[in-house]
Short mmCIF file of C-alpha atoms in Angstrom, two decimals:
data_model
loop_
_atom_site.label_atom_id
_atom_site.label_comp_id
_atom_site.label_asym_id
_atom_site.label_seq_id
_atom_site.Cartn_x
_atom_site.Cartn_y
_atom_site.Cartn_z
CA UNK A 6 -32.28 -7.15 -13.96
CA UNK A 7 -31.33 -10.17 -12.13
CA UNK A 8 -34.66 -10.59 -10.57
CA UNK A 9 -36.32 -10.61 -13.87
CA UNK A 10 -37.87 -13.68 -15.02
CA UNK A 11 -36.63 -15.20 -18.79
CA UNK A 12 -38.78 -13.75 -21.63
CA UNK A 13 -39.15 -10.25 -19.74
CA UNK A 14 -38.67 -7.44 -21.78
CA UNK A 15 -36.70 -4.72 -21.75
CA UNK A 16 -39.49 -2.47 -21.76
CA UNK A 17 -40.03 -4.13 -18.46
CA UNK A 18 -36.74 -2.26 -16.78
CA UNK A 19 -37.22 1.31 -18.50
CA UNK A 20 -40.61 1.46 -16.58
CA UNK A 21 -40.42 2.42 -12.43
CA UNK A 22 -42.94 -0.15 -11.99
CA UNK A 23 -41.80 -3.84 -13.89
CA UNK A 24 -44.70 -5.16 -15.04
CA UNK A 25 -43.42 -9.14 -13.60
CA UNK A 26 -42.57 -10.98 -10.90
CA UNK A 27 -39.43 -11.32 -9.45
CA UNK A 28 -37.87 -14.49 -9.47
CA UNK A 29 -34.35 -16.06 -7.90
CA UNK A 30 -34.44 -18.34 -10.56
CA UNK A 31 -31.30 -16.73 -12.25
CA UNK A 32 -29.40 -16.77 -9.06
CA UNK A 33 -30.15 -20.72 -8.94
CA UNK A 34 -29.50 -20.90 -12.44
CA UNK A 35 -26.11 -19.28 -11.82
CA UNK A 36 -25.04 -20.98 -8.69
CA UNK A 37 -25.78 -24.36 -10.69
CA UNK A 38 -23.54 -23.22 -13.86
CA UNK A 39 -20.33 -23.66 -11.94
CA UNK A 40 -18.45 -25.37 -9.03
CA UNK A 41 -18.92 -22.90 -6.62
CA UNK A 42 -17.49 -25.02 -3.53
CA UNK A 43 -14.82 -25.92 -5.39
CA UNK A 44 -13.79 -22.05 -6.17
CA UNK A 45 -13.76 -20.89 -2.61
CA UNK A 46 -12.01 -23.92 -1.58
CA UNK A 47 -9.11 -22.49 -3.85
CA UNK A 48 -9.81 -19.49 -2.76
CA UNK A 49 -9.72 -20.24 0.62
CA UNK A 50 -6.48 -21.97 -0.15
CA UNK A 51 -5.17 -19.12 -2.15
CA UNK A 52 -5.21 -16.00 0.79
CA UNK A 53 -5.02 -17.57 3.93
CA UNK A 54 -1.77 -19.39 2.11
CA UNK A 55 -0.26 -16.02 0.91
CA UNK A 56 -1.11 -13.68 3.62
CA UNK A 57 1.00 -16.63 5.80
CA UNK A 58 3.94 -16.35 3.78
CA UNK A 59 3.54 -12.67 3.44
CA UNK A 60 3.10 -12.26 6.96
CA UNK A 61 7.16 -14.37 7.70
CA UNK A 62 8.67 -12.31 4.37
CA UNK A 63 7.14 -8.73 5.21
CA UNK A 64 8.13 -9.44 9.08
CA UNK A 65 11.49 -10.83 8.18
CA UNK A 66 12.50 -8.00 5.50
CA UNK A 67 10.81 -4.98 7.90
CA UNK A 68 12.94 -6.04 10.79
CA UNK A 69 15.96 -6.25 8.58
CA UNK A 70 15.33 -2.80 7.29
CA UNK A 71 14.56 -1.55 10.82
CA UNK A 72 17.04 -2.78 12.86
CA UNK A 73 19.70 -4.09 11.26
CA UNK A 74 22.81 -2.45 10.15
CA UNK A 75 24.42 -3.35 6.66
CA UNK A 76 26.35 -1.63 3.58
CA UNK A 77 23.99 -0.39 1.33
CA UNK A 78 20.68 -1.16 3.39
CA UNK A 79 19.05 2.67 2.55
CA UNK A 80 19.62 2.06 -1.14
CA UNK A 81 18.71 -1.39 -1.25
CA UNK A 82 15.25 -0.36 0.59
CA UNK A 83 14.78 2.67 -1.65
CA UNK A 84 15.45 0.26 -4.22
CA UNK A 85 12.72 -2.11 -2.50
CA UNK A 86 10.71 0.60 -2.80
CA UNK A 87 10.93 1.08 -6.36
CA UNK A 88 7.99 -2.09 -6.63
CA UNK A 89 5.61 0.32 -5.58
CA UNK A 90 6.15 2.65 -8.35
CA UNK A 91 5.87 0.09 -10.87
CA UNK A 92 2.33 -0.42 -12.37
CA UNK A 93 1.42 -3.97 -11.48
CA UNK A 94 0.10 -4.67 -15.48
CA UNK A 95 3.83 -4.20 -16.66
CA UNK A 96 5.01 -7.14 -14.51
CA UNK A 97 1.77 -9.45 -16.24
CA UNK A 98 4.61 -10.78 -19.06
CA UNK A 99 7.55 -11.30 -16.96
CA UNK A 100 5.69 -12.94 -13.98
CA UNK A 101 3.93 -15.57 -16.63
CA UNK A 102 7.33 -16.46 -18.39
CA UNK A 103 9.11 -16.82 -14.67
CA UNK A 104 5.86 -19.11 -13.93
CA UNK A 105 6.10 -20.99 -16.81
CA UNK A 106 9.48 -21.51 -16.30
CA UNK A 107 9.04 -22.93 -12.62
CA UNK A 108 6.48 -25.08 -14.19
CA UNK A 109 3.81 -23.37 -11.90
CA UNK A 110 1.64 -22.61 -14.58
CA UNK A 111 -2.34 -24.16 -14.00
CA UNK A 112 -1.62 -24.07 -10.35
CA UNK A 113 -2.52 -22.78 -6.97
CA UNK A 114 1.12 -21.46 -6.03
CA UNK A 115 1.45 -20.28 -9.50
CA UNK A 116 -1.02 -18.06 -8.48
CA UNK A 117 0.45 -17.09 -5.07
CA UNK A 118 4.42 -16.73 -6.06
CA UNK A 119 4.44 -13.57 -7.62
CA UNK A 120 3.27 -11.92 -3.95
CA UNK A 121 5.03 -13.84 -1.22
CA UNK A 122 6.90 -10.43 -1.25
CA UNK A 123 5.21 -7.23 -0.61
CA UNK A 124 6.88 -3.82 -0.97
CA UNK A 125 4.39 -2.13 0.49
CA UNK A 126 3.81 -4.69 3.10
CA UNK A 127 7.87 -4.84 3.86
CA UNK A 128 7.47 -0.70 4.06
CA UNK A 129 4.62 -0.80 6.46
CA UNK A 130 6.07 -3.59 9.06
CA UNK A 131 9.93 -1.21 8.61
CA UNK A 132 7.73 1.79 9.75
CA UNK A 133 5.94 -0.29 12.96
CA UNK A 134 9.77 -1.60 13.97
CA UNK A 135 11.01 1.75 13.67
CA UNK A 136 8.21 3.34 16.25
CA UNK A 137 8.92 0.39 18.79
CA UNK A 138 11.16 1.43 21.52
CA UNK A 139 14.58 -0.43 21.37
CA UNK A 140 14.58 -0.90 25.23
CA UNK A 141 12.52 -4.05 25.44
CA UNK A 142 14.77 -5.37 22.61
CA UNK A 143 17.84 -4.91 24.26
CA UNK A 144 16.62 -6.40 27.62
CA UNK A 145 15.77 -9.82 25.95
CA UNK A 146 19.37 -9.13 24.26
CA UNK A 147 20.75 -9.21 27.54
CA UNK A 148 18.56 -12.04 28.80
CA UNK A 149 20.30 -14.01 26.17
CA UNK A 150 17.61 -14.33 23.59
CA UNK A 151 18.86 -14.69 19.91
CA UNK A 152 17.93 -12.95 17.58
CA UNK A 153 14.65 -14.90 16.44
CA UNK A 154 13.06 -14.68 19.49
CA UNK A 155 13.65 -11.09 19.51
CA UNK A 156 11.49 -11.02 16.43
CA UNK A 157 9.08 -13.70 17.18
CA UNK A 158 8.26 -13.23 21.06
CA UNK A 159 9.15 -9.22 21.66
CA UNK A 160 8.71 -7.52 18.40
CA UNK A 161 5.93 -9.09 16.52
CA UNK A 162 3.23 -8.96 19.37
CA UNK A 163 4.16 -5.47 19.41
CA UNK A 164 3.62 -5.00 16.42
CA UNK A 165 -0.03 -6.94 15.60
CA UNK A 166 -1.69 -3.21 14.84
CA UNK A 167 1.00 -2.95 11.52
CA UNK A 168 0.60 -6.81 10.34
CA UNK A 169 -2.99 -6.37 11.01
CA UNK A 170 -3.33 -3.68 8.66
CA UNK A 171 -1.48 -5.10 6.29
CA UNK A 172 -3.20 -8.57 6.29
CA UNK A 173 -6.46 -6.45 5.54
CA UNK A 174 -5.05 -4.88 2.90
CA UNK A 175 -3.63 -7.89 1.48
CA UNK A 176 -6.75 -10.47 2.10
CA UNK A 177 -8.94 -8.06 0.29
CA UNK A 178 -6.63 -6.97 -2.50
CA UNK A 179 -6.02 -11.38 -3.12
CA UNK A 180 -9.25 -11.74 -3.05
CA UNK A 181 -10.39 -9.93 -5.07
CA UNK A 182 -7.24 -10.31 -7.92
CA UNK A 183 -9.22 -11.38 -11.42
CA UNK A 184 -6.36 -10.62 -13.94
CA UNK A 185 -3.21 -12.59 -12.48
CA UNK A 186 -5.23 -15.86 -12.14
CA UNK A 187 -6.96 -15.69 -15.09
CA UNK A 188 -3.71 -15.34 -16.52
CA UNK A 189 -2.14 -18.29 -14.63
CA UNK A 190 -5.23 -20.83 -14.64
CA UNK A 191 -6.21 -22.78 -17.42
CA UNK A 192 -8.22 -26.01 -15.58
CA UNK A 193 -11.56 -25.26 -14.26
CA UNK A 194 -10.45 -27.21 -11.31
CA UNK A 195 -7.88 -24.73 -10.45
CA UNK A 196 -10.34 -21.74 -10.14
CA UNK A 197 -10.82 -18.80 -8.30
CA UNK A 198 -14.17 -17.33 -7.32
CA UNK A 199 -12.67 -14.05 -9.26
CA UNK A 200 -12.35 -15.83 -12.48
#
């Protein structure tokens, strides 16, 4: 149908053989009907933005839940957990109010708040600390490295197969999100390619 030329009929698509020739005049036509450049641009500012913030908060919370030892960390992760459970449609109301709120509404990190945290990312990068062997984290202990560079320079490359998942999952998941921005953007200017 999109090859069709204007003033075909639909007679023209029930038949095996269209009686016209196809055209890419609708796909100009299209293409010319909106700012295209302008929507990948916040697109392009929109997932590489959150998957870098996801990235620090699904790190930060995985190794917290891996390795550290606190009152109440099981609960608190099974309560973590609970996100996951949660259909993300029921969270539409809340999340717009919150935005409002934070006078993010019509923006690009409107868009992105709601999913600087990831449940399922923060229960992937737990399950990749867990399988590391504590060995090479206890020799840079006794080295004298703090803490961060535990994370940053002996865990993390470690675990690149876990975040690399994850940032697959979560590029094409934001990418592809229609209903949260059309919720959040108003302004043409703030655009998706989704919406």
């Amino acid at each position: 149908a999109s090859f069709r030329p204007e003033g075909a009929g639909s007679a023209d698509m029930a038949s095996l053989l269209p009686d016209f020739t196809p055209t890419l005049e609708n796909f100009r036509n299209a293409l010319e009907s909106g700012s295209f450049g302008l929507y990948y641009v916040n697109t392009l500012i929109v997932v590489p933005g959150l998957l870098a913030v996801q990235c620090i908060t699904v790190s930060l919370a995985g190794y917290a839940f891996a390795r550290l030892r606190f009152a109440g960390r099981d609960a608190l992760f099974y309560a973590f957990l609970l996100q996951l459970m949660l259909v993300p449609l029921a969270l539409i109301v809340p999340n717009l109010r919150t935005i409002v709120d934070l006078g993010l509404y019509d923006s690009l990190p409107g868009v992105m708040a709601p999913y600087f945290a990831s449940a399922f990312g923060t229960f992937l990068l737990r399950q990749t600390f867990l399988a590391l062997p504590r060995d090479f984290e206890e020799a840079a202990a006794i080295d004298g490295a703090p803490w961060w560079a535990i994370v940053w320079y002996v865990l993390l490359p470690m675990a690149r197969p876990g975040l690399l998942a994850f940032a697959i999952v979560s590029v094409t998941a934001h990418w592809n999100e229609f209903l949260w921005p059309l919720m959040v953007i108003s302004d043409p200017k703030n655009q998706t390619l989704t919406i």
